[in-house]
Coordinates of C-alpha atoms in Angstrom, one line a residue:
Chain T
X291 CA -67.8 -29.3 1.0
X292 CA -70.2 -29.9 -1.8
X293 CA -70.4 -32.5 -4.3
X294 CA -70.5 -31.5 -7.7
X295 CA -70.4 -33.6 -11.3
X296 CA -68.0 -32.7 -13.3
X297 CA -67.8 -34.6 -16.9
X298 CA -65.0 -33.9 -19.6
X299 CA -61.1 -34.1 -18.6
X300 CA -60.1 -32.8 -21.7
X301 CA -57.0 -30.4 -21.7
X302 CA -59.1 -28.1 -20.7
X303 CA -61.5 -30.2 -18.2
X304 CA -58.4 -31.4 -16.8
X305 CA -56.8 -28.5 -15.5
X306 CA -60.5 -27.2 -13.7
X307 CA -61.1 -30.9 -12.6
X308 CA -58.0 -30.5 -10.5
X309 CA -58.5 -26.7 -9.4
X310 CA -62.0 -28.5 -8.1
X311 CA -60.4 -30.9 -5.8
X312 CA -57.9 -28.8 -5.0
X313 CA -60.4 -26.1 -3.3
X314 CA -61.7 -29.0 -1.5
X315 CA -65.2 -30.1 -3.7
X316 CA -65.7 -33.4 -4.1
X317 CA -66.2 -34.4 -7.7
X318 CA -68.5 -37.2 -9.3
X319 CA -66.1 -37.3 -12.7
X320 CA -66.8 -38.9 -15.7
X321 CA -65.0 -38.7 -18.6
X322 CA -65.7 -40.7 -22.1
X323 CA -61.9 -42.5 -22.2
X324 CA -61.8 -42.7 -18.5
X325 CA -57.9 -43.4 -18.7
X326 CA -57.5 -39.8 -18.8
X327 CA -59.4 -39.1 -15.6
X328 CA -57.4 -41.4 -13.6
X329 CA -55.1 -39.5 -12.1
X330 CA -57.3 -37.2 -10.6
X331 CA -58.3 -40.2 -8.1
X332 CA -55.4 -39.4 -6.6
X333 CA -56.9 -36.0 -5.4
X334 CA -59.9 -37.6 -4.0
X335 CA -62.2 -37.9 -7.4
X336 CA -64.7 -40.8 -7.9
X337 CA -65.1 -41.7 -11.2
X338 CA -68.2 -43.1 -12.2
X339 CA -69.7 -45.0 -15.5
X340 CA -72.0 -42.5 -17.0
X341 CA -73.0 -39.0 -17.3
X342 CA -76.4 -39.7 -15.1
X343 CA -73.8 -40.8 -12.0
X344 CA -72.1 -37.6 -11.8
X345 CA -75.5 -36.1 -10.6
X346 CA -76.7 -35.7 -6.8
X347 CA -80.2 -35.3 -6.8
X348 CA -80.7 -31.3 -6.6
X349 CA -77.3 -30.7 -6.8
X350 CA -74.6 -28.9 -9.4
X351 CA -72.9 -31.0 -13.0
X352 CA -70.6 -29.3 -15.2
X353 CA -70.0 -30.5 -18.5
X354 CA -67.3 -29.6 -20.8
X355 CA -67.0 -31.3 -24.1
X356 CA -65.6 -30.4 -27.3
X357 CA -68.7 -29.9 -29.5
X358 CA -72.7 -29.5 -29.9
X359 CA -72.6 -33.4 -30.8
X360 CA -70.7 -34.6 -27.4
X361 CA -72.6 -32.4 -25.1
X362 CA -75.8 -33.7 -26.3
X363 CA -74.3 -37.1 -25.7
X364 CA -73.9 -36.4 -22.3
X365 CA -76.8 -34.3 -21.7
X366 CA -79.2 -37.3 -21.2
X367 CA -82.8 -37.3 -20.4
X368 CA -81.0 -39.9 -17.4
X369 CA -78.9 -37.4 -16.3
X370 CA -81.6 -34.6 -16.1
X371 CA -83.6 -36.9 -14.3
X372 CA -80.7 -37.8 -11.9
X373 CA -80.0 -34.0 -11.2
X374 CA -83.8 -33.8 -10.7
X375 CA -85.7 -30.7 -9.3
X376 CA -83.5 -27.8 -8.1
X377 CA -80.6 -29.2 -10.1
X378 CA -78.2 -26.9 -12.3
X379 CA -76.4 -27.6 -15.2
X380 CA -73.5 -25.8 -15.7
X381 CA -72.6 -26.1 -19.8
X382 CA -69.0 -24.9 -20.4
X383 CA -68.2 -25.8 -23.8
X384 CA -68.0 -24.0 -26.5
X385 CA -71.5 -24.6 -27.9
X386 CA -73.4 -23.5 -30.4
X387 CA -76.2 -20.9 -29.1
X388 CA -78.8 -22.9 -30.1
X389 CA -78.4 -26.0 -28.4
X390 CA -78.1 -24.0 -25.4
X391 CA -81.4 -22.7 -25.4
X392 CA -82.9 -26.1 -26.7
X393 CA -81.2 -27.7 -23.3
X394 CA -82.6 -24.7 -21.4
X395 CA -86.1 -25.2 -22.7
X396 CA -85.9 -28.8 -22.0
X397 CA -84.1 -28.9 -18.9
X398 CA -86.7 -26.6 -17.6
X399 CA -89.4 -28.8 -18.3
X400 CA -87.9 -31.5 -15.6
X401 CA -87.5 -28.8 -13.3
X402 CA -83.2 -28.4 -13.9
X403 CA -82.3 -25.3 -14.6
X404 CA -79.2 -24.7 -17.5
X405 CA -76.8 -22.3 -17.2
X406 CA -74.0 -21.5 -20.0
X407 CA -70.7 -20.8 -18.6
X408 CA -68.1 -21.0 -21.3
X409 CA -64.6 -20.9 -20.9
X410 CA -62.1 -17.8 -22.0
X411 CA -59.1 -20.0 -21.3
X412 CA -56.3 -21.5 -22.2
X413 CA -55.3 -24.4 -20.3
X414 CA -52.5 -23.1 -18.2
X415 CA -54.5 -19.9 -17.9
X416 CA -57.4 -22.0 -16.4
X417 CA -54.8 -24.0 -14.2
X418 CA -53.6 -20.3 -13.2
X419 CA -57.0 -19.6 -12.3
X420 CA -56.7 -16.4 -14.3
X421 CA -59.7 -17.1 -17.0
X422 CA -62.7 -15.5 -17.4
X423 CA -66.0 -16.9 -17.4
X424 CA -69.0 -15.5 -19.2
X425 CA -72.3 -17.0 -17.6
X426 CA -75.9 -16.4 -19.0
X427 CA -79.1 -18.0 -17.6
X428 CA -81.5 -17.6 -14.8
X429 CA -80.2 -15.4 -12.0
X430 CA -80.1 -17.5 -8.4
X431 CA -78.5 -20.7 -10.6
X432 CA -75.5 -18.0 -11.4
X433 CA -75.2 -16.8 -8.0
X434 CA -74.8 -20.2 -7.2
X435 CA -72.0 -21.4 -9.1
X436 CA -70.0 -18.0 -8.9
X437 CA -68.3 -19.9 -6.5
X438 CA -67.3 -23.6 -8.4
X439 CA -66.0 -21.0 -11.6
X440 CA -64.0 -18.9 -9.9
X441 CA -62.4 -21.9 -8.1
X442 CA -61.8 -23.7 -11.2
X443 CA -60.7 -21.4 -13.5
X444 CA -62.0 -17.8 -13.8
X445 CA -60.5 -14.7 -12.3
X446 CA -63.5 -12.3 -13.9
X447 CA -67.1 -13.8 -14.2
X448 CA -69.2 -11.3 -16.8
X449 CA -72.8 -12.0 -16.4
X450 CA -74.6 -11.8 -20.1
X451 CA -78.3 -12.2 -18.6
X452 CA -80.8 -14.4 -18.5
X453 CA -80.7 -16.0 -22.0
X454 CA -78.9 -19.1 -22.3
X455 CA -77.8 -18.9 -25.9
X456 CA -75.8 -15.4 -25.0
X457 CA -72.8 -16.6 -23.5
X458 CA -72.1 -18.9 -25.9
X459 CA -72.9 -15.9 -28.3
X460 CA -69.6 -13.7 -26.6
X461 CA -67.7 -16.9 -26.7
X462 CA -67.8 -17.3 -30.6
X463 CA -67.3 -13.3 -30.5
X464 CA -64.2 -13.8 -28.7
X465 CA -63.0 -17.0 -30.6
X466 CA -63.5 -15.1 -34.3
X467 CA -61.8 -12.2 -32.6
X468 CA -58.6 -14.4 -31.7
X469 CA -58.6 -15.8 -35.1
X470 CA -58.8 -12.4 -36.9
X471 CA -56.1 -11.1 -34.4
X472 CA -53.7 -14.2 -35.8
X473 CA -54.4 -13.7 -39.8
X474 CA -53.6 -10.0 -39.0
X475 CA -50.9 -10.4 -37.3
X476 CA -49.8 -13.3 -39.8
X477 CA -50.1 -11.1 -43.1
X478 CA -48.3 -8.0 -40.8
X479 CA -45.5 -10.3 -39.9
X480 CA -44.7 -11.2 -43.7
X481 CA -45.1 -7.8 -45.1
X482 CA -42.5 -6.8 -43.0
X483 CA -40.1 -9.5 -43.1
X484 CA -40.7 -8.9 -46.9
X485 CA -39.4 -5.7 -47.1
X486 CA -36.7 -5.6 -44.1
X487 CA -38.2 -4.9 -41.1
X488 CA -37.4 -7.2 -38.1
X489 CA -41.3 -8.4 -37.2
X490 CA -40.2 -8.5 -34.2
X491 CA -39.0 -4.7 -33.9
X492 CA -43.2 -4.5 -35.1
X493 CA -44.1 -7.0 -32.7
X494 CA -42.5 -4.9 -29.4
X495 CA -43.9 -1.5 -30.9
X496 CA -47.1 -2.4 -31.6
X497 CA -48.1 -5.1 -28.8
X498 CA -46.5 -2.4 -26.2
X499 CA -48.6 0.4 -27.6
X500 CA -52.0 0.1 -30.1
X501 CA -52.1 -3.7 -29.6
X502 CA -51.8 -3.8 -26.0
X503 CA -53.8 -6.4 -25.3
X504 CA -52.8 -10.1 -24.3
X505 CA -53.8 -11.5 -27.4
X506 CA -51.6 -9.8 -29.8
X507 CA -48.8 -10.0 -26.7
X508 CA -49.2 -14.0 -26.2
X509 CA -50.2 -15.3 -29.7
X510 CA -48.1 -12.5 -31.3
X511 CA -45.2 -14.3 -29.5
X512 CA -46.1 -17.7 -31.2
X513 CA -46.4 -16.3 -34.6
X514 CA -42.9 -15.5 -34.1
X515 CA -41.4 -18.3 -32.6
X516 CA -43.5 -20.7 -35.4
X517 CA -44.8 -22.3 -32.5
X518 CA -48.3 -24.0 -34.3
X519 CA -47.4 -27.5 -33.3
X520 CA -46.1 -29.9 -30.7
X521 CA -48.9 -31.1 -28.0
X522 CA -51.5 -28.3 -28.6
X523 CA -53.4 -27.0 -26.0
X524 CA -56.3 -26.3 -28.3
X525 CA -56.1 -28.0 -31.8
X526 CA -56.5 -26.8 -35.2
X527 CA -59.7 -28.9 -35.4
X528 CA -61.0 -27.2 -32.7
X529 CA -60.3 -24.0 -33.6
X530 CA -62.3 -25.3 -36.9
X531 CA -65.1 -26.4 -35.3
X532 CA -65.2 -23.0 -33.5
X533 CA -65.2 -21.2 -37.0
X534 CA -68.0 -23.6 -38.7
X535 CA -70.2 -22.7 -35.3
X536 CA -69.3 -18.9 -36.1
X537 CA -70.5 -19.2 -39.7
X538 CA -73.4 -21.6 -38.6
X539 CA -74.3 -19.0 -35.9
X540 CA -73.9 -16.2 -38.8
X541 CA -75.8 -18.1 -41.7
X542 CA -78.6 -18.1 -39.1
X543 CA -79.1 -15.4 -38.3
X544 CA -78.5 -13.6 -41.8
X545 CA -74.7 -12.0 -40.4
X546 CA -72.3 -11.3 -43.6
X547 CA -68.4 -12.3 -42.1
X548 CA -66.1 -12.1 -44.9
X549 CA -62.9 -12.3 -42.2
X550 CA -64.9 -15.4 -40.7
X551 CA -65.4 -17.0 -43.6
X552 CA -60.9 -16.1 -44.5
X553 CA -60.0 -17.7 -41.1
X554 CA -62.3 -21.0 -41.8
X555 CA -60.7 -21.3 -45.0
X556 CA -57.4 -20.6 -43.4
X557 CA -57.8 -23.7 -40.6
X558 CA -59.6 -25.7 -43.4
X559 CA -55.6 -25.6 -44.9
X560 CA -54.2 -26.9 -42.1
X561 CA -56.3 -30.1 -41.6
X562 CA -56.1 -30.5 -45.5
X563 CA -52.4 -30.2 -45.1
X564 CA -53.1 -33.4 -42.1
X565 CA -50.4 -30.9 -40.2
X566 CA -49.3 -33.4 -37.1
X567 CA -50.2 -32.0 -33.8
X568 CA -51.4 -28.4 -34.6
X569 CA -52.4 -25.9 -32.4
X570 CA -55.2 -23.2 -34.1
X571 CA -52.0 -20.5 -34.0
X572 CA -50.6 -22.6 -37.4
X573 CA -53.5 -20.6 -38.8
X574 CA -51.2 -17.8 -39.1
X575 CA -49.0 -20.1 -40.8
X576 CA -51.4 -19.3 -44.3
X577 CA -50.2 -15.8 -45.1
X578 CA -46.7 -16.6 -43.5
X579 CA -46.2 -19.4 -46.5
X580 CA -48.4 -17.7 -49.2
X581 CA -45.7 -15.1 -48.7
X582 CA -42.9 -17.9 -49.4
X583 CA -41.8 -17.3 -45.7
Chain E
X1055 CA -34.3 28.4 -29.3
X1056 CA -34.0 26.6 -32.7
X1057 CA -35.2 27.5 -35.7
X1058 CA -37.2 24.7 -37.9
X1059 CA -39.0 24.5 -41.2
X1060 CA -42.2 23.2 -40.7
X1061 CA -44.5 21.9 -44.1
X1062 CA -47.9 20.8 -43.8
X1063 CA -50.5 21.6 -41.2
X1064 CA -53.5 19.9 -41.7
X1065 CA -55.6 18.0 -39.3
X1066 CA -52.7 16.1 -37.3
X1067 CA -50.0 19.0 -38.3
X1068 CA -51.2 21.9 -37.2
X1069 CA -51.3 20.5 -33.7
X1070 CA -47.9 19.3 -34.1
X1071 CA -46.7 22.9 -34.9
X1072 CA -48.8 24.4 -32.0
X1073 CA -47.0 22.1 -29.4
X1074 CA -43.5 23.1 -31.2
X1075 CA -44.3 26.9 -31.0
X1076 CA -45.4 26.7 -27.6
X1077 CA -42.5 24.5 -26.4
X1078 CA -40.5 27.7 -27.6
X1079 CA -39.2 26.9 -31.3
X1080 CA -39.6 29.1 -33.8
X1081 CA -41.2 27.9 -37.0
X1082 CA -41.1 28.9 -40.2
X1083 CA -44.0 27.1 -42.0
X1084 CA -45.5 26.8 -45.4
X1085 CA -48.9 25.1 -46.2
X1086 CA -50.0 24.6 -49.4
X1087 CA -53.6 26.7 -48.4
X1088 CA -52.4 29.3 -46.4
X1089 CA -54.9 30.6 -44.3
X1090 CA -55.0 27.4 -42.6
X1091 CA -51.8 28.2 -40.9
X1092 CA -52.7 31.7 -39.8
X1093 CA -53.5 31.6 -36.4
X1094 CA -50.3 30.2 -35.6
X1095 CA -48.7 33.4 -36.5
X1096 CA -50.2 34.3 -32.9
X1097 CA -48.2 31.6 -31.5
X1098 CA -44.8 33.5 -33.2
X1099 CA -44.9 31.4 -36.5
X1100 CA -43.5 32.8 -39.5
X1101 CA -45.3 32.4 -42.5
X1102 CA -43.9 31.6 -45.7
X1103 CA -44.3 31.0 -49.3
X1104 CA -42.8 28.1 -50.9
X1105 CA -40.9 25.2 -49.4
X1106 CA -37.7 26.3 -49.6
X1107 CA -38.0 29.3 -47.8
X1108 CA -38.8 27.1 -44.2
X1109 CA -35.3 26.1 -44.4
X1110 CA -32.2 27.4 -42.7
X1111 CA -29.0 26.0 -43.8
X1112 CA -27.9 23.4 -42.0
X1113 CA -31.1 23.0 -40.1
X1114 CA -33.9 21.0 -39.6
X1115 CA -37.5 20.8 -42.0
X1116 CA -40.6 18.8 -40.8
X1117 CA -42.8 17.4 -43.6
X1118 CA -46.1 16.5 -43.2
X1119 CA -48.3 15.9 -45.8
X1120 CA -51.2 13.7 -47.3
X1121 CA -49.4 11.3 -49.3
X1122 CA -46.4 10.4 -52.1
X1123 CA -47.4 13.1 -54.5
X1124 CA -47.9 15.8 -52.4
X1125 CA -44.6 15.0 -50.5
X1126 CA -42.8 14.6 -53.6
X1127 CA -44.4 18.3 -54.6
X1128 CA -42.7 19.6 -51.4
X1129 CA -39.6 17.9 -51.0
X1130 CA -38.0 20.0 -54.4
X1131 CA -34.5 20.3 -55.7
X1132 CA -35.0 23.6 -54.2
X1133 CA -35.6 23.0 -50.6
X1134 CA -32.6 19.8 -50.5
X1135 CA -30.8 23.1 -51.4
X1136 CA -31.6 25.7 -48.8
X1137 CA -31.0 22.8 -46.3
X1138 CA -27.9 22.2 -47.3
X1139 CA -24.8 20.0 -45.7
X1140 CA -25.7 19.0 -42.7
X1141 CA -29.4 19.6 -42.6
X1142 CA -32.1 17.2 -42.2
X1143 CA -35.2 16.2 -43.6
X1144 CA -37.6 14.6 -41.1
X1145 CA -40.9 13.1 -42.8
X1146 CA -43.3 12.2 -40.6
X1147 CA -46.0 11.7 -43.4
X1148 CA -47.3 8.2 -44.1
X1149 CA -45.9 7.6 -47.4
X1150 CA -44.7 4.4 -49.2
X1151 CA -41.2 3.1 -48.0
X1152 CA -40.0 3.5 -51.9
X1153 CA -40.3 7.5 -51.7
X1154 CA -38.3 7.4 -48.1
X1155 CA -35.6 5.3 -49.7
X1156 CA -35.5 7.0 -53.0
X1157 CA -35.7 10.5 -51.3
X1158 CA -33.2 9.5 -48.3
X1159 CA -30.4 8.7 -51.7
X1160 CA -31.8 11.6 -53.3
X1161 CA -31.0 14.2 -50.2
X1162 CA -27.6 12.2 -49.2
X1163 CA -26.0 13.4 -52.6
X1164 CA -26.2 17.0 -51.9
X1165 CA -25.9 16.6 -48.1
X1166 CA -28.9 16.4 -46.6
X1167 CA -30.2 13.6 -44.2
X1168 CA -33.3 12.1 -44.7
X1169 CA -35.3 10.8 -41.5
X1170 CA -38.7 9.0 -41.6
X1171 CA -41.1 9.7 -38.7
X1172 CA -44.5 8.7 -39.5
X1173 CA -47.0 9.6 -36.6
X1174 CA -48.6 7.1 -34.8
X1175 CA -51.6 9.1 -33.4
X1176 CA -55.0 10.6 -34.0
X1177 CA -54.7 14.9 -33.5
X1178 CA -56.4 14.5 -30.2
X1179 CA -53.1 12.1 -29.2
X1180 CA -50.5 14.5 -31.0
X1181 CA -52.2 17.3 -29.5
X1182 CA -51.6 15.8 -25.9
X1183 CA -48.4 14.6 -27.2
X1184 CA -48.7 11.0 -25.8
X1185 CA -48.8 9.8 -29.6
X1186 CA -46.1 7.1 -30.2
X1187 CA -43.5 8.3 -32.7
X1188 CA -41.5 5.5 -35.6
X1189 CA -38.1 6.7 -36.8
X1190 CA -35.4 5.3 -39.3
X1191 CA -33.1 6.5 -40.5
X1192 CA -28.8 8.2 -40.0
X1193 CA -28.5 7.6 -36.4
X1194 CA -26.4 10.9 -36.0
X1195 CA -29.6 12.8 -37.2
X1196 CA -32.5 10.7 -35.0
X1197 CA -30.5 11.9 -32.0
X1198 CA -30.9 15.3 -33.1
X1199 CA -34.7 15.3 -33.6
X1200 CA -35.4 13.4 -30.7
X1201 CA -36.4 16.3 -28.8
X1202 CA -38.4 17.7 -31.2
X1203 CA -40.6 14.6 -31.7
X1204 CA -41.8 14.3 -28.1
X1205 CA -42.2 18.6 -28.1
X1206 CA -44.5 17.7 -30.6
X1207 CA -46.7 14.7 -29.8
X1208 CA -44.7 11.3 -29.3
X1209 CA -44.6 10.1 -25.4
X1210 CA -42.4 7.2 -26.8
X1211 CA -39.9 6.8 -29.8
X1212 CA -39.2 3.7 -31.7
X1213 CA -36.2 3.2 -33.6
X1214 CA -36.2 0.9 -36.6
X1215 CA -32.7 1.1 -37.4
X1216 CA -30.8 2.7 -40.4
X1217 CA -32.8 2.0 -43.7
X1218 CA -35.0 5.0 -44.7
X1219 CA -38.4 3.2 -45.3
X1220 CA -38.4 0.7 -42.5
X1221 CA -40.8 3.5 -40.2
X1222 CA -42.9 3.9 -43.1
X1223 CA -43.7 -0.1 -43.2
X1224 CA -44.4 -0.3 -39.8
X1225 CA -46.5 2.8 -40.3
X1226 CA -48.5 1.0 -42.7
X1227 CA -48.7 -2.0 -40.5
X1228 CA -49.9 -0.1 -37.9
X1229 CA -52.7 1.4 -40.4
X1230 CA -53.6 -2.0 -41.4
X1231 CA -53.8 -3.5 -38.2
X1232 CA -56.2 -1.1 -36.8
X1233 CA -58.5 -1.3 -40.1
X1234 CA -58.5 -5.3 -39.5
X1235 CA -59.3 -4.4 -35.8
X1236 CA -62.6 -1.7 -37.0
X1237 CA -63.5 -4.7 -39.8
X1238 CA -63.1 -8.0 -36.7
X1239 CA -65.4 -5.6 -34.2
X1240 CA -68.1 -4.6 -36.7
X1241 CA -68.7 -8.1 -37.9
X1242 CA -68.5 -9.5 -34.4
X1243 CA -70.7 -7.0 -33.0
X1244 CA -73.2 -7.4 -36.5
X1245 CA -73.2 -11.2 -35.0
X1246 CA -74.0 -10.1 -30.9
X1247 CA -76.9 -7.6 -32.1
X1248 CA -78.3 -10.2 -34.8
X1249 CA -78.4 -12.9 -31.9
X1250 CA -79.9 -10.4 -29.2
X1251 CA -76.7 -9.8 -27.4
X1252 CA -76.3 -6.8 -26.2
X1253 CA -72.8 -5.4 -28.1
X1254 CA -71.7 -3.4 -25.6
X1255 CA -71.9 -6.0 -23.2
X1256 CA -69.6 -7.9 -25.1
X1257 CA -67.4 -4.5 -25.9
X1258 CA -66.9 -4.5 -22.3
X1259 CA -66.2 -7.8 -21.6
X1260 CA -63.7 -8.3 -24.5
X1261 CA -61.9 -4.6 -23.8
X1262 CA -61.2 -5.2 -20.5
X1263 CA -60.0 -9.1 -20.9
X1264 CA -58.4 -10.5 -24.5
X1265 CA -58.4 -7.1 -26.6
X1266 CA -57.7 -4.4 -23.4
X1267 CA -55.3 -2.4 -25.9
X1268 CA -56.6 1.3 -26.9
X1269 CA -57.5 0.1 -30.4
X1270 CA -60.1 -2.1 -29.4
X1271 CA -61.2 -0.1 -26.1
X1272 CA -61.1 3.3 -28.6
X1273 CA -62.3 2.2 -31.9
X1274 CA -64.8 0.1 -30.3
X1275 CA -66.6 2.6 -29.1
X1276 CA -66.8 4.7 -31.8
X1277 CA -68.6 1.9 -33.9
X1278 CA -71.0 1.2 -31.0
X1279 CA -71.7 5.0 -30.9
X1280 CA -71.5 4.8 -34.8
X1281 CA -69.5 8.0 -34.8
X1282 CA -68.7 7.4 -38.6
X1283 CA -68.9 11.0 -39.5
X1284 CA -68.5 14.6 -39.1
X1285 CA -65.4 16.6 -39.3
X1286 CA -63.2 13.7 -39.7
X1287 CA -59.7 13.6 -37.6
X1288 CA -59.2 11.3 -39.9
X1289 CA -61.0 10.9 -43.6
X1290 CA -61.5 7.8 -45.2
X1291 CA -60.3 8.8 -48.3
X1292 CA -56.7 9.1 -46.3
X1293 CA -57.7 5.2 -45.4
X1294 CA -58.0 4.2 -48.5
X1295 CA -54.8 5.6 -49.5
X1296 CA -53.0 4.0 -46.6
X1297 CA -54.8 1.0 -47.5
X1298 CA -53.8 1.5 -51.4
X1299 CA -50.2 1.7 -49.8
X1300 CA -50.5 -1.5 -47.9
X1301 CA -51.4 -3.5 -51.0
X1302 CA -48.8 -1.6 -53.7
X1303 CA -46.0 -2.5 -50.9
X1304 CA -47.7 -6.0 -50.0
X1305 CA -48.2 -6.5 -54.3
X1306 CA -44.4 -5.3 -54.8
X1307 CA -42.6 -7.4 -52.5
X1308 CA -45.1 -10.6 -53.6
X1309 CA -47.2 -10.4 -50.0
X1310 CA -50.5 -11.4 -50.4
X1311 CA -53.1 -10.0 -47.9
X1312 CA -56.2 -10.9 -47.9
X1313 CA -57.8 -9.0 -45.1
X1314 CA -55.9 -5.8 -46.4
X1315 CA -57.7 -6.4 -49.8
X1316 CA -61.0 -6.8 -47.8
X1317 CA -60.4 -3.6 -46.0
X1318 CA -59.5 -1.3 -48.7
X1319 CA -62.6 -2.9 -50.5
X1320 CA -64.9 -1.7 -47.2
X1321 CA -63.2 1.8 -47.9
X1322 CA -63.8 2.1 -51.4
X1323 CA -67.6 1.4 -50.9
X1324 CA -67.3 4.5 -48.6
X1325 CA -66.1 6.6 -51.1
X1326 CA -68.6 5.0 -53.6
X1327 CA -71.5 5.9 -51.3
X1328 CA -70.0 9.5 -51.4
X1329 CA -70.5 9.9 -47.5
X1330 CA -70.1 13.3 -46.4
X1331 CA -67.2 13.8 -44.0
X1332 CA -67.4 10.0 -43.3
X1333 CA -63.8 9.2 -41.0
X1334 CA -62.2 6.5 -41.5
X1335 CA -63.9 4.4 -38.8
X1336 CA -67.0 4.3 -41.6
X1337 CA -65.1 1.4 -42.8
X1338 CA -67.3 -0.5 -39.7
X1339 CA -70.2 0.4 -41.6
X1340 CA -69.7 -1.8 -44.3
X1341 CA -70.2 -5.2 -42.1
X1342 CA -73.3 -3.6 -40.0
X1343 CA -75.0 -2.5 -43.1
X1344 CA -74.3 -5.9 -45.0
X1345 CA -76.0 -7.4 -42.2
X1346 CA -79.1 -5.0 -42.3
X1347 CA -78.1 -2.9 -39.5

């Protein structure tokens, strides 16, 4: 089977990584702190030195980092040059969508052609191979990798055009939403415990009727079991960083978001609080202990 | 069949009292404006003209009405009267949990039970009867009105235990929730359409993943439609008062809510702007127009 590039083992890279091998790929890894992509050798991966030796000339890299800054360290003028003519880039980061379509523009020019493919996942959703992918960028490069993403990670692929910036677009979309969903959720929670209803009495009628959906089911859950710390699968930081991109993305393009702006200020607590090991759920954690709770 | 008092039929009540006639109870109603209940006397409904004269002794009287005031102006020394030991007061109105708990002491002195009910559902869903139905209260007496809540709109029934106001809480959680649900879309879908993503693109993708509940799926739709106004199921000036009763329960029991405040502040500037027969949903607006949409 093919050879694909595949750099960023993160908790989230990990888990796909593995899903890779598994389906029988053979992947070109490389990771920054290579310690962490060790164990996938084990599965057959060859790690290599540098982002331009993950490429085969024509062939498919993925990239998965945690911010604009890191993908544009690995995003080399070596490594598009390695990838060469016909080559894709497959960017599944949370990005901001600018630096997609500044990749895309340049990419293009050396005949590589960028896709955005950012990840709705968890990690052990994306282990599960129960994500979903949202892809935007020219059509026979998504038909292409429809494949690699549903192997690695994504039970639904939603196709958002040819515009590379418009995944990354959704992904913010989705990201605010999740935040919103926890403040609400959060300030719910304490006005009922406040005046002596069982939250989770709340919790079982509204996530089983109005609130259906597996975000008020799953994070719901971890608002009530105080579960915002203890090796997070997706950090407070990042959750942060995902907020600041929303407002960036906002500011830019002249988009009032007062919630946006409450759930920033909301994470922005928990790093000035330097809370060990929290997950973006301890978000909810600002209208739980505003309320004294 | 039994005879029941039935008070208040306005947008969601009068097809409460249509699916109780035509389930074979006989009602004796009183509205404030009459005529509005006329052409339910073709459905066998007897007409009446004060409160107290839709009660049988010992029996059962629905209330259904716009807020604390007007429930206050219903539920009179006369009416606890002509119910009598043994009868039972179900309100289904979204009032403040103070009213249910002073009026539950109130009626238990000279007899009477107090239930609260509040309706989850929009008339279209109590007029289908799949509309989700809160009670607290005597568990003696929310055995007894169980069949009379799913004759007229609840599919399922939640019970919140024995304290009077607990329904009405979660009734206002409810209300909250879905106005932080109509502010997170229309700020999220102010951000797609400012960055040349198509909303309902995202709509779908996000309604049939993360947010699948009916809130998201129904709601949503309505703002990408913009279906702010025109003979309102709903009004917004009935938001704002849920909204009002949020934040006087939140202020009382030392809660603070941000997005609540943010929400009811949306719904004022509805009401400020004097929108004819804007619904509730208007409150979407606020974010798309802020953002020059």
């Amino acid at each position: 089977m093919e050879t694909i590039g595949f750099i960023g083992t993160g908790h989230l890279g990990y888990p796909i990584a593995e899903n890779l091998l598994k389906a029988g790929y053979t992947l070109r890894i490389y990771n920054r702190t290579r310690e962490k992509a060790l164990p996938l050798e084990q599965l057959g991966a060859i790690l290599v030195g540098s982002p331009e030796e993950t490429a085969v000339s024509g062939g498919i890299v993925l990239t998965l980092v945690a911010d604009d800054h890191a993908l544009q360290a690995v995003a080399t003028e070596a490594l598009v040059k390695a990838l060469g003519q016909g080559g894709i880039h497959v960017s599944m980061s949370t990005v901001s969508p600018d630096i997609s379509r500044e990749l895309s523009a340049h990419h293009r020019e050396r005949g590589v052609t960028f896709v955005a493919a950012p990840v709705f996942a968890r990690p052990e959703a994306a282990a599960a191979r129960v994500g979903n992918a949202v892809i935007s960028g020219p059509a026979a490069a998504k038909e292409k990798i429809r494949a690699i993403l549903e192997a690695g990670f994504a039970k639904n692929i939603f196709d958002l055009g040819e515009d590379a910036g418009s995944a990354n677009v959704l992904k913010l979309m989705g990201n605010f939403m999740i935040a919103g969903a926890l403040e609400m959720m959060a300030e719910a929670f304490a006005l009922a415990e406040k005046n002596g209803v069982d939250p989770r009495a709340a919790y079982e009628m509204l996530t089983t009727t109005l609130f259906s959906g597996p975000v008020f089911r799953n994070y719901g859950a971890m608002i009530l079991d105080r579960k915002f710390t203890g090796s997070p699968s997706f950090s407070a930081a990042l959750g942060l960083k995902d907020m600041d991109l929303v407002l960036q993305t906002a500011r830019r393009s002249h988009t009032p978001m007062p919630l946006a702006n409450l759930v920033q200020n909301r994470l922005t607590t928990i790093l000035a609080k330097d809370v060990h090991d929290a997950d973006w759920t301890a978000l909810a954690s600002g209208a739980l202990e505003d309320a004294g709770l």
